[in-house]
CSV table of C-alpha atoms and ligand atoms in Angstrom, one decimal:
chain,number,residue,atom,x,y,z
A,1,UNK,CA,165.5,35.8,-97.4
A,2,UNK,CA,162.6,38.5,-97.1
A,3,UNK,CA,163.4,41.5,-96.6
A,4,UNK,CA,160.5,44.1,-95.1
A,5,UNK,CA,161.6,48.1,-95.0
A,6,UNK,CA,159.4,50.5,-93.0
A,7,UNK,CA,160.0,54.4,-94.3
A,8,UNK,CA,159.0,56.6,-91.3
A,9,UNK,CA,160.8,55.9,-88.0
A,10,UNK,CA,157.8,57.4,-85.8
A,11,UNK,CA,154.8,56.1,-83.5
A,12,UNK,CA,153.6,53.8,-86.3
A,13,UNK,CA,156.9,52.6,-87.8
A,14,UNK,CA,158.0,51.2,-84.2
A,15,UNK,CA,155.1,49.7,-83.6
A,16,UNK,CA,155.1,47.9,-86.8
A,17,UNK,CA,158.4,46.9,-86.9
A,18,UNK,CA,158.2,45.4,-83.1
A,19,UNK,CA,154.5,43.3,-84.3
A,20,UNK,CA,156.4,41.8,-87.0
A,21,UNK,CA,158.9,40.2,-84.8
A,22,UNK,CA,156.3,39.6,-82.1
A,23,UNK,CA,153.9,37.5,-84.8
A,24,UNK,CA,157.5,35.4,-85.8
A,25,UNK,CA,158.6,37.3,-88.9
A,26,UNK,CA,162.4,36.2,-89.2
A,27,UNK,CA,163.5,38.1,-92.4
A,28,UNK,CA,165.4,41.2,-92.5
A,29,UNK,CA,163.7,44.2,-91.3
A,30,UNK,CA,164.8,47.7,-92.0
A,31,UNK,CA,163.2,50.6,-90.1
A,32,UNK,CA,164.9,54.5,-91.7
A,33,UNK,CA,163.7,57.4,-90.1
A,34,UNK,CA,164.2,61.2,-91.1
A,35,UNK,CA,164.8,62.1,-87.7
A,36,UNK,CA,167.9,61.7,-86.1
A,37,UNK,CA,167.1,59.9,-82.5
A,38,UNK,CA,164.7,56.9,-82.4
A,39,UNK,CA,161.2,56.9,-82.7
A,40,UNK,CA,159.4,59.2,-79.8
A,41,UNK,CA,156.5,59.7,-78.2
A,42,UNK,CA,154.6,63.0,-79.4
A,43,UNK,CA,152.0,64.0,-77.6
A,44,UNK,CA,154.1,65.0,-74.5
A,45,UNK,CA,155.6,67.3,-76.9
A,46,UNK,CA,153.1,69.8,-76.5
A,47,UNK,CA,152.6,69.1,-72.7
A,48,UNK,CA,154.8,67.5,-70.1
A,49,UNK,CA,158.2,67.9,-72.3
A,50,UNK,CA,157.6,71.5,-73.2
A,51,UNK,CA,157.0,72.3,-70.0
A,52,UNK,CA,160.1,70.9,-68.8
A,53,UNK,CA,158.4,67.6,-66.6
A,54,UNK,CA,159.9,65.4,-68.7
A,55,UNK,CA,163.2,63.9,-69.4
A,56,UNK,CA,163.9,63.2,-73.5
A,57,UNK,CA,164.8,59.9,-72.3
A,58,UNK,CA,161.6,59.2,-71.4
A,59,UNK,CA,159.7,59.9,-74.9
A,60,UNK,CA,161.6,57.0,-76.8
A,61,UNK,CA,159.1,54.2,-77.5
A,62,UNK,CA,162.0,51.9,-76.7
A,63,UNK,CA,165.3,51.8,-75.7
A,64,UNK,CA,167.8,51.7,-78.9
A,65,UNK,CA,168.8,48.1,-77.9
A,66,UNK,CA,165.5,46.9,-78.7
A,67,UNK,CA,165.9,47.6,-82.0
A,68,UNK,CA,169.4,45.6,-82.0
A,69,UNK,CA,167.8,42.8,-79.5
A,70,UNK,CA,165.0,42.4,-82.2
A,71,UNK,CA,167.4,42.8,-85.1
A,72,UNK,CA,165.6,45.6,-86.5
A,73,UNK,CA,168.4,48.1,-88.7
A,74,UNK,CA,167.7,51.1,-87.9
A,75,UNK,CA,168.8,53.9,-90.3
A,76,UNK,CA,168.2,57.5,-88.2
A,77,UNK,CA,168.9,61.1,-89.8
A,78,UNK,CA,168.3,59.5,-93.1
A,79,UNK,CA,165.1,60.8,-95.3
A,80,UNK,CA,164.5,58.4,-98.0
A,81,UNK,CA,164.4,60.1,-101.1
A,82,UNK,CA,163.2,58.1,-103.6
A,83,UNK,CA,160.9,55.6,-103.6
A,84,UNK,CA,161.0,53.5,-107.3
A,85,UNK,CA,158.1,50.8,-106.8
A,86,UNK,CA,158.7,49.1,-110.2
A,87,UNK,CA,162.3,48.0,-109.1
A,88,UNK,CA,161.4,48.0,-105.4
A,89,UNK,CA,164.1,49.9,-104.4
A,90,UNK,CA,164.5,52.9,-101.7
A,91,UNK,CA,166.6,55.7,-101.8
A,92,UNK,CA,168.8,57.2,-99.1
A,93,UNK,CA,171.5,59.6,-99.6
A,94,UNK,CA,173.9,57.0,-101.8
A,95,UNK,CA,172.2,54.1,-100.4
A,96,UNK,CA,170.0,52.0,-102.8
A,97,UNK,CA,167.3,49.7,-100.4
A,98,UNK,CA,165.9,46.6,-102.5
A,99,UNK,CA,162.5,45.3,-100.6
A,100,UNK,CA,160.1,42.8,-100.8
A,101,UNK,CA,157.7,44.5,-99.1
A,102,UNK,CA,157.5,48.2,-98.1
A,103,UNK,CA,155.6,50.3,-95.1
A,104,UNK,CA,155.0,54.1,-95.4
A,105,UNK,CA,154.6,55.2,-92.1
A,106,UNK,CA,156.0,58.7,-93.2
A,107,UNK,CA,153.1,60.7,-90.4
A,108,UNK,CA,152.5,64.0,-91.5
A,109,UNK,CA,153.8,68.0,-91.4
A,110,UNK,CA,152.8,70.6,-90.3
A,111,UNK,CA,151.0,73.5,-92.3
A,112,UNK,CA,153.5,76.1,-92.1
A,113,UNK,CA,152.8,80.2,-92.3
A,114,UNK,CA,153.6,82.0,-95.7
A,115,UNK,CA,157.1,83.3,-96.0
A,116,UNK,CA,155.1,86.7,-97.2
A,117,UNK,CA,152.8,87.0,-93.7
A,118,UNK,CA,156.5,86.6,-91.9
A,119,UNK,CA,156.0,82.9,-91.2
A,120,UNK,CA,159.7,82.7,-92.1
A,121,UNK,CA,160.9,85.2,-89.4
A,122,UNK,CA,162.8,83.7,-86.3
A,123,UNK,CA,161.0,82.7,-83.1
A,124,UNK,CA,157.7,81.6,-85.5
A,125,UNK,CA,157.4,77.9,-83.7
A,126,UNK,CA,155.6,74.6,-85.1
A,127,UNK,CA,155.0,71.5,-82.6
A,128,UNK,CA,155.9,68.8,-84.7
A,129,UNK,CA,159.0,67.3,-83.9
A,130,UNK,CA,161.8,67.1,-80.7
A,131,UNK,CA,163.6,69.7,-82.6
A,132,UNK,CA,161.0,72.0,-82.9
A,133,UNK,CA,160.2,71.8,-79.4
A,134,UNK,CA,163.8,72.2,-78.4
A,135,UNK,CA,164.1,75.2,-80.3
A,136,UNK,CA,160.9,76.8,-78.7
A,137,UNK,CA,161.2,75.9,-75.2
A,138,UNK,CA,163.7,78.9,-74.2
A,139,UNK,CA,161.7,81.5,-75.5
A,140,UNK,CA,158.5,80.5,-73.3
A,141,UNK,CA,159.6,81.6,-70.4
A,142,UNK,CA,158.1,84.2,-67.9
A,143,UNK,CA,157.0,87.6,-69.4
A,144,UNK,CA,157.5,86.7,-72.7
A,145,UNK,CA,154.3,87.9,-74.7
A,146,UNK,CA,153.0,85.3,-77.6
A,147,UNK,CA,150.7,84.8,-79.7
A,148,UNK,CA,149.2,81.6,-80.9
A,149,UNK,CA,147.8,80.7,-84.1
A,150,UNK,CA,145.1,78.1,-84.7
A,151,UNK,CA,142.4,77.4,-81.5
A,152,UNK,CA,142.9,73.5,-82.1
A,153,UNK,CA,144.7,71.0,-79.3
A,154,UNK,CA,148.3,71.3,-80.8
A,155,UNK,CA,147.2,75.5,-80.4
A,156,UNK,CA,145.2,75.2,-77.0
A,157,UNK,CA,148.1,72.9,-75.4
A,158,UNK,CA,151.0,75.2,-75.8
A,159,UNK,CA,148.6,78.0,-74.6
A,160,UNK,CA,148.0,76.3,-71.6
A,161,UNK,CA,151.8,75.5,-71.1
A,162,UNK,CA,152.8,78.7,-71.9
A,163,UNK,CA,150.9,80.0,-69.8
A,164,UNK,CA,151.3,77.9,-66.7
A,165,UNK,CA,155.1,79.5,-67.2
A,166,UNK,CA,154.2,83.2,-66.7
A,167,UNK,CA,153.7,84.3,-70.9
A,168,UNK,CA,151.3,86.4,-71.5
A,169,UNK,CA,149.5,84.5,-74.2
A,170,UNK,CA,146.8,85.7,-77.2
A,171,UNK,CA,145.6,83.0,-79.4
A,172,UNK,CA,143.8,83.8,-82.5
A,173,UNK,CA,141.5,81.4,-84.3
A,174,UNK,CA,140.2,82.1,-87.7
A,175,UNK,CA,137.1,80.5,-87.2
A,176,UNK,CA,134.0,81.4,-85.0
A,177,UNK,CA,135.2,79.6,-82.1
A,178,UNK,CA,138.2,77.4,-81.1
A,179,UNK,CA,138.1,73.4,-81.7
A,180,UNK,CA,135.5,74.3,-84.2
A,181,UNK,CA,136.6,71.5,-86.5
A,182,UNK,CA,136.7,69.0,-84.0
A,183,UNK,CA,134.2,69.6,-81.0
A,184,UNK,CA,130.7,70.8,-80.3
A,185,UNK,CA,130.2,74.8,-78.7
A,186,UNK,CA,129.7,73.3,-75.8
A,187,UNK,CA,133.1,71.7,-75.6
A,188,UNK,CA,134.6,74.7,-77.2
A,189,UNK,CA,133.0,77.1,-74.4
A,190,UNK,CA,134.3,74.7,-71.9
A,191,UNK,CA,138.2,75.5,-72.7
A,192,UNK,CA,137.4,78.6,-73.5
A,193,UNK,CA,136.2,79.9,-70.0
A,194,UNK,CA,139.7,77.5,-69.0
A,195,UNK,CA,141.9,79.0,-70.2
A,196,UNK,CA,140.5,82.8,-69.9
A,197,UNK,CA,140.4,81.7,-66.6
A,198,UNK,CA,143.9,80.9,-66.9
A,199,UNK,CA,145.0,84.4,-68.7
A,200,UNK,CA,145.1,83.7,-71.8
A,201,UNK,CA,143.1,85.7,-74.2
A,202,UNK,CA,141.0,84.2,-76.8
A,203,UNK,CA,140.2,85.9,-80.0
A,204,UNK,CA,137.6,83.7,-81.9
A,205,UNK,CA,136.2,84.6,-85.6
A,206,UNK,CA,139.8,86.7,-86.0
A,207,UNK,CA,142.5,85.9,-88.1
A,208,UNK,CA,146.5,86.7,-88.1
A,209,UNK,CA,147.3,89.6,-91.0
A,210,UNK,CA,150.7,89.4,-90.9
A,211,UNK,CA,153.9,89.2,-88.6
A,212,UNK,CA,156.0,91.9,-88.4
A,213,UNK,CA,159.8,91.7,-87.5
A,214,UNK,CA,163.5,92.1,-88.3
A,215,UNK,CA,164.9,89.0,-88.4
A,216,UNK,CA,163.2,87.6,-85.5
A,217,UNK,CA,159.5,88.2,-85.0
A,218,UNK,CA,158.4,91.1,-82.5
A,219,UNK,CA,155.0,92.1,-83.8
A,220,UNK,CA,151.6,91.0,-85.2
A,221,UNK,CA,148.5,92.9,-87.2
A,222,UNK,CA,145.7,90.7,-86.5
A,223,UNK,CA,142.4,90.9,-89.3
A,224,UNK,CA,140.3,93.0,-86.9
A,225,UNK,CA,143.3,95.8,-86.8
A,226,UNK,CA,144.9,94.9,-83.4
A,227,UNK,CA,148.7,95.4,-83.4
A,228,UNK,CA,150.1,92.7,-80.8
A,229,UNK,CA,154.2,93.6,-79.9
A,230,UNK,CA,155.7,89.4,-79.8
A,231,UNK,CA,158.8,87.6,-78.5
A,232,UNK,CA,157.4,84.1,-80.4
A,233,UNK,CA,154.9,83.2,-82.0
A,234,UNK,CA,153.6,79.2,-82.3
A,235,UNK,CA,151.9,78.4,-85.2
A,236,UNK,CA,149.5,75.2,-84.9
A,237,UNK,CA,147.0,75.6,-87.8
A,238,UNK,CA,147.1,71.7,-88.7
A,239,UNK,CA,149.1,69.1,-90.4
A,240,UNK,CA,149.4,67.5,-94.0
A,241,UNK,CA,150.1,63.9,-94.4
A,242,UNK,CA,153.1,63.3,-95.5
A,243,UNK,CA,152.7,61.9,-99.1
A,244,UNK,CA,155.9,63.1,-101.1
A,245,UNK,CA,157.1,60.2,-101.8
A,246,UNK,CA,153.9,58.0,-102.4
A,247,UNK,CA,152.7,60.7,-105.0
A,248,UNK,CA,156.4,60.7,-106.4
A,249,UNK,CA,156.0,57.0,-107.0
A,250,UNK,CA,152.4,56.9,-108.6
A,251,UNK,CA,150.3,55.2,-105.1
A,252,UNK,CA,146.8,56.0,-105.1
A,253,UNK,CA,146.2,59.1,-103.1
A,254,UNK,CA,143.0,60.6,-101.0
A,255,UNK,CA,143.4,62.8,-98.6
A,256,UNK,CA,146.8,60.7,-97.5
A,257,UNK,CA,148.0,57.5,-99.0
A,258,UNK,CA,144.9,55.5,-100.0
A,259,UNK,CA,145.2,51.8,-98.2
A,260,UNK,CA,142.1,49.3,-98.5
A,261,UNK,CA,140.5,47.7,-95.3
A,262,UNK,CA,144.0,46.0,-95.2
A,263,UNK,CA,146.5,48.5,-95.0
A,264,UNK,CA,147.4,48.0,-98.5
A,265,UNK,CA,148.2,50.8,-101.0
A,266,UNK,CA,147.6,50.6,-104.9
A,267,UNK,CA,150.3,49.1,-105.4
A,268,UNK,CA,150.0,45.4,-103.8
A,269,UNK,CA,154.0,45.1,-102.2
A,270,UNK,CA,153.3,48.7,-100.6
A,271,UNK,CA,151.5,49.5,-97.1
A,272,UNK,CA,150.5,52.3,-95.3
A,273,UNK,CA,149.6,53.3,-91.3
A,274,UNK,CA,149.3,55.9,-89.0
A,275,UNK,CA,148.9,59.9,-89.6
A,276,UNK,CA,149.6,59.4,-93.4
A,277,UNK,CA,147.4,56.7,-94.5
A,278,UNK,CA,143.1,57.8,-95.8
A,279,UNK,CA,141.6,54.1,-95.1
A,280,UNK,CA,137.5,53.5,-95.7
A,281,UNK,CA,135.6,54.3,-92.8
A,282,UNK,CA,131.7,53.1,-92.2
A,283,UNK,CA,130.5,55.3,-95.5
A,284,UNK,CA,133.6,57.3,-95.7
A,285,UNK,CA,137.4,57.6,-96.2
A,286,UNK,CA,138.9,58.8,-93.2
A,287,UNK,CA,142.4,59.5,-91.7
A,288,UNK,CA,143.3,59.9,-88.3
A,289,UNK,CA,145.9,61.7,-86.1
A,290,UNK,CA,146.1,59.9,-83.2
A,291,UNK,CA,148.3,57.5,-81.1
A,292,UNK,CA,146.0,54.5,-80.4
A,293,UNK,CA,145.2,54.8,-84.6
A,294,UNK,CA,148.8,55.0,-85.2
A,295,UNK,CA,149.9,51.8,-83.2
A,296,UNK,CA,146.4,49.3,-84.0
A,297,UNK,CA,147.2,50.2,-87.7
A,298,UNK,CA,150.2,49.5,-87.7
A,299,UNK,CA,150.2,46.7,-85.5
A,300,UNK,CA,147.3,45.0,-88.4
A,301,UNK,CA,149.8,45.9,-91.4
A,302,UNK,CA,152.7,44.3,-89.8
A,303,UNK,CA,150.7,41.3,-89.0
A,304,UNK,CA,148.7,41.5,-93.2
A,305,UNK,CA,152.5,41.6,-94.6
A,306,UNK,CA,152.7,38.3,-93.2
A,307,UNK,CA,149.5,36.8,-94.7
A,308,UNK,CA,147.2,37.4,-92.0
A,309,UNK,CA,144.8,39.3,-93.8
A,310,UNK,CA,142.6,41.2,-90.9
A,311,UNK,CA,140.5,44.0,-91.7
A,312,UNK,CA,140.5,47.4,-89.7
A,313,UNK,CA,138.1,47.7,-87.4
A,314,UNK,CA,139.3,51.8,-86.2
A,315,UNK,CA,138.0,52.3,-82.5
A,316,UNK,CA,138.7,55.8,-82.3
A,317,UNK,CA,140.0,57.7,-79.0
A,318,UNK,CA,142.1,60.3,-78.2
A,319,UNK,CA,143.2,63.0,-75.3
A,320,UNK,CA,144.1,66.0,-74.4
A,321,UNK,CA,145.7,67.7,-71.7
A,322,UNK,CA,145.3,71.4,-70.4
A,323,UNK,CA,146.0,72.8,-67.3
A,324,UNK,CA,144.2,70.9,-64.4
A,325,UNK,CA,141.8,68.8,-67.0
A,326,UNK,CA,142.3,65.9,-68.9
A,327,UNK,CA,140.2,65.4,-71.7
A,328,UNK,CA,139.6,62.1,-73.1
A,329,UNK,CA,137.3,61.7,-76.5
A,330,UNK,CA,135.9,58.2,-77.6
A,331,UNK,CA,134.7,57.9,-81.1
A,332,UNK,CA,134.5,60.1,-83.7
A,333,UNK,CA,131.6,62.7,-83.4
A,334,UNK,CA,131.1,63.6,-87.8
A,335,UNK,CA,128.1,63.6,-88.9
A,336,UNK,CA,126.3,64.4,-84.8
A,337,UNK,CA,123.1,66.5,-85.0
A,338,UNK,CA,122.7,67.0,-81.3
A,339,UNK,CA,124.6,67.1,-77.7
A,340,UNK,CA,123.9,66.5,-74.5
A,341,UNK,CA,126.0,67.6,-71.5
A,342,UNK,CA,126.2,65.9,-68.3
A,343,UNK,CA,127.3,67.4,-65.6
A,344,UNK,CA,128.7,66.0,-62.5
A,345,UNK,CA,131.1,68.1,-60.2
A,346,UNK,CA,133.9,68.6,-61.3
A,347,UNK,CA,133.4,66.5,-64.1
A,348,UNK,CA,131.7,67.4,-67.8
A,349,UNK,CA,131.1,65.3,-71.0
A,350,UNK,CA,129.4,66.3,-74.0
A,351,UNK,CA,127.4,63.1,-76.0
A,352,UNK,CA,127.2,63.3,-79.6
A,353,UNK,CA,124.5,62.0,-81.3
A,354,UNK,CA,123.1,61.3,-84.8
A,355,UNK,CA,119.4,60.8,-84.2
A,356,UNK,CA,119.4,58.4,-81.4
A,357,UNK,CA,122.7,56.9,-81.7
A,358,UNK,CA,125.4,58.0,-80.0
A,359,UNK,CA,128.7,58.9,-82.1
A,360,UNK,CA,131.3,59.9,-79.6
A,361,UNK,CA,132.1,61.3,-76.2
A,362,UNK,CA,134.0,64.1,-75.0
A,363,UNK,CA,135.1,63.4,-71.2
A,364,UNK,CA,136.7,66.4,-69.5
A,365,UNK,CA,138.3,64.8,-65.8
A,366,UNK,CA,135.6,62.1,-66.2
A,367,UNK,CA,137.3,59.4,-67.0
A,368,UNK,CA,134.1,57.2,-66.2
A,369,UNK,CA,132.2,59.1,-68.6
A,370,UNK,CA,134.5,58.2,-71.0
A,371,UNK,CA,135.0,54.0,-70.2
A,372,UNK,CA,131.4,53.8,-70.0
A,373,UNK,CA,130.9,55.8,-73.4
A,374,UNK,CA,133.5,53.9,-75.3
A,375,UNK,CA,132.1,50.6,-73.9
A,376,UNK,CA,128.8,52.0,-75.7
A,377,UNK,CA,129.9,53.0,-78.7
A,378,UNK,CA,132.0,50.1,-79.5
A,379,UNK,CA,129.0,48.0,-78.7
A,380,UNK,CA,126.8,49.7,-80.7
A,381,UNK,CA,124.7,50.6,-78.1
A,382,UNK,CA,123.1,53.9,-77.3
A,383,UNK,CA,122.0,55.4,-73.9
A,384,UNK,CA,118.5,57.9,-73.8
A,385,UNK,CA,120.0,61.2,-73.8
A,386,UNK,CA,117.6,61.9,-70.6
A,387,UNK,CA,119.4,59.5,-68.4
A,388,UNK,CA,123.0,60.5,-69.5
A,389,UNK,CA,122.2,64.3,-68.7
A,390,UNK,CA,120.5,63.6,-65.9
A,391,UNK,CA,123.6,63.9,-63.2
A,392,UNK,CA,121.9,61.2,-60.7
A,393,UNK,CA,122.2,58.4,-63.1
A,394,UNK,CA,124.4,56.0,-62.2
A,395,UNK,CA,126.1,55.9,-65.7
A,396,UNK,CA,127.4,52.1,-65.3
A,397,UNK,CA,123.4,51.5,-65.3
A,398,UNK,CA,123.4,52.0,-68.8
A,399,UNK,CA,125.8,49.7,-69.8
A,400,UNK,CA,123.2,47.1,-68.2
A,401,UNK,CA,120.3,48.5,-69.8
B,1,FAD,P1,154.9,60.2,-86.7
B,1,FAD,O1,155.0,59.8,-85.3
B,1,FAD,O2,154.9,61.6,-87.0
B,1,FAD,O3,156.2,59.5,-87.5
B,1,FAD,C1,156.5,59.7,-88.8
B,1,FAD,C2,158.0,59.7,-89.0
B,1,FAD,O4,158.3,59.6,-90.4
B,1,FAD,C3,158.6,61.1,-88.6
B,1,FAD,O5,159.7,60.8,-87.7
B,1,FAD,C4,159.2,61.6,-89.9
B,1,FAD,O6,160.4,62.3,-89.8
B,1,FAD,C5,159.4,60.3,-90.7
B,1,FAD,N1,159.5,60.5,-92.2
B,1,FAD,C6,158.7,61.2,-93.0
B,1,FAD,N2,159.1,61.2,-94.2
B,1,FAD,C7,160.2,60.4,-94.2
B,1,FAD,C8,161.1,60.0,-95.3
B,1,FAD,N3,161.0,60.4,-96.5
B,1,FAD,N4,162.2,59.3,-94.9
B,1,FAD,C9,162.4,58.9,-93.6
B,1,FAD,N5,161.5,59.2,-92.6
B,1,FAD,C10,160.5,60.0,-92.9
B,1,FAD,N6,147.9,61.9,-80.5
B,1,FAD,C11,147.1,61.5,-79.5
B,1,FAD,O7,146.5,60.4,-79.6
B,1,FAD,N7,147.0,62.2,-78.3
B,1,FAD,C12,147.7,63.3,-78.1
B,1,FAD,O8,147.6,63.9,-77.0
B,1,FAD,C13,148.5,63.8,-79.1
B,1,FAD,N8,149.2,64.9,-78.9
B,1,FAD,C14,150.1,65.4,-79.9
B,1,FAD,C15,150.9,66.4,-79.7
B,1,FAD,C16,151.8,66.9,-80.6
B,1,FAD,C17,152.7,68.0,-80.4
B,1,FAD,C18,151.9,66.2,-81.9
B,1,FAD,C19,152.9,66.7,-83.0
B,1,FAD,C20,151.1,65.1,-82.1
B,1,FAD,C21,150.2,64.7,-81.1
B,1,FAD,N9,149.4,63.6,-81.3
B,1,FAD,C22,148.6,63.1,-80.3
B,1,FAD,C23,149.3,62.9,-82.7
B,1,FAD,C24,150.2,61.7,-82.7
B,1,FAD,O9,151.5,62.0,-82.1
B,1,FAD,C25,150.4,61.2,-84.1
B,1,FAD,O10,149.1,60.9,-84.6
B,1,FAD,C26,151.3,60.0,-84.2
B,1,FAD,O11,152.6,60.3,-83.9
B,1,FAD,C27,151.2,59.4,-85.6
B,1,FAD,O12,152.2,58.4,-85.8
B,1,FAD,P2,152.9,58.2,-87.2
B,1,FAD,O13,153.9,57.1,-87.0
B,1,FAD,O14,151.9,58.1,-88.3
B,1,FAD,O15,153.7,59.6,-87.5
């Protein structure tokens, strides 16, 4: 019989394993995950979880008798180890897996503070996994002074939580202004005035020297010269796909495991999905770190495996939440030479455009902005930047037009 193992027990390697049984797939499937619960939600890691909203029961993607209901094995606090793709085997602590066909859905780490800035000193927090949060979440608590490091959305949503419990919260960003990788100014300035509003204090175009501390952290020297006295310190300054074993075993590697319009790595009985796969991308090779990304690609690899052979079409989207406002992005805004805002009450969104076409959409509590601007983008269709500033414009108008 067939036997399909998934390495990666996360958003992607759920969703995989469950589309395999759902498209009839009655071989043995075997999904092994690092991590020792199963596979979780993330992104309420960094919001409703961390601020203590949220049971843990509630972040599991499924209940563990899913898993046994669907006859899925799953393998939990068990980091594969060696992947040999010539004998198509998998390594786990004494445990030799033989496959027919294999799934990397191994996501991605976090970048991680040198040991000689005092990246290593206790109370120095990343927001990857359940564990990490667990470990955080009794230092945030009121009065505590921290600093944050890296102006991203992992960065900006554990300012925002931290401070909605009473820290008194600096984040630093290297670069000239927060989400600088990822957003236009004006969607930068936007969180910026939120969460100054909010007390935090943003330091833009300043970098972290070093921590300072005895064992656990206490202190910071920041690049302009300001001395900062710390009870914790989270680190969010982006993530690395998680490749170890791919490169180990001689896949084809691009900024994450290369897979073809497919899903398929270099090696033909090997896939890839989710945070750790680079897949081609209009003119590019792109990877994403997202949900939605996580679960379509994985969903199209499960049902490939079985012969379907679908290309990926990625419709990007993603969201944030901060405070009072929930930000929703459609598409993806590279290669944009100009914005337009629209403003409309409470609600903002910022257009991207390249030339006359519009990109992407950043929605912030305007979630019609964004329906509308995803319906556009997905159609290829692109709306005169005069009528989408203009705040009278009935925006469901454009879909028509
Ligand atoms: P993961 O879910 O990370 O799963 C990978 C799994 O593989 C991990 O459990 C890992 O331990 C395991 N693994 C790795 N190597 C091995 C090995 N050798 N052996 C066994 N197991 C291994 N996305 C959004 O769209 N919206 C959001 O608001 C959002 N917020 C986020 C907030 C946080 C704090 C984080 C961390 C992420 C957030 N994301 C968000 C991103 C999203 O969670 C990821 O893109 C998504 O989880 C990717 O799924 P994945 O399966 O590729 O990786």
């Amino acid at each position: 019989m067939s036997q399909i193992v998934v390495v990666g027990a996360g958003q992607a390697g759920a969703s995989l394993t469950a589309e395999l049984r759902k498209a009839g797939f009655d071989g043995d499937v075997t999904l092994i995950g690092a991590e020792p619960v199963p596979p979780y939600q993330r992104p309420p890691l960094s919001k409703a979880y961390l601020l203590g909203e949220m049971a843990e029961e509630r972040l599991y993607l499924r209940p563990e008798r899913f898993y046994e209901e669907q006859s899925i094995t799953l393998k939990l606090g068990k980091p594969v180890s060696a992947l040999d793709a010539g004998a198509k085997t998998v390594t786990l602590g004494d445990e030799v897996l033989s496959y027919d066909q294999l799934a990397l859905t191994t996501g991605s780490t976090p970048r991680l503070l040198p040991g000689a800035i005092g990246g290593d000193l206790g109370n120095v927090f990343t927001v990857r996994t359940l564990r990490d949060v667990d470990a955080m979440a009794p230092a945030v608590a009121e009065g505590a002074k921290a600093l944050i490091v890296g102006g991203g959305y992992i960065g900006l949503e554990a300012a925002a939580v931290a401070a909605k419990r009473g820290v008194d919260v600096t984040l630093v960003e290297m670069a000239d202004r927060i989400l600088q990788r990822v957003a236009a100014p004006e969607t930068s300035a936007f969180f910026r005035d939120l969460h100054t509003r909010h007390g935090v204090k943003i330091l833009e175009g300043v970098g972290l020297e070093r921590l300072t501390g005895d064992g656990d952290v206490s202190g910071a020297v920041l690049s302009d010269g300001t001395e900062l006295s710390l009870d914790f310190v989270v680190v969010g300054v982006g993530i690395l796909p998680e490749t170890t074993l791919a490169e180990a075993a001689g896949l084809a590697l691009d900024n994450g495991i290369a897979v073809d319009e497919t899903g398929r790595s270099s090696d033909p009985s090997i896939w890839a999905a989710g945070d750790c796969a680079s897949f081609p991308f209009r003119d590019a090779r792109i990877r994403l770190e997202s949900v939605p990304h996580a679960i379509d690609q994985a969903e199209l690899v499960a049902r490939n495996m079985l012969g379907a052979g679908e290309q990926y079409t990625a419709r990007p989207w993603f969201w944030s939440d901060q405070y009072d406002v929930k930000l929703q992005i459609a598409g993806l805004n590279s290669g944009y030479d100009h914005v337009v805002t629209r403003n409309s009450g409470p609600a903002t969104s910022v257009w991207y455009y390249q030339g006359e076409t519009l990109l992407a959409v950043d929605a912030m509590n305007d979630p019609r902005a964004y329906m509308i601007g995803k319906r556009m983008i997905e159609a290829g269709k692109s709306p005169a930047p005069e009528a989408v500033s203009n705040p009278e414009t009935d925006l469901k108008s454009l879909l028509r037009a």
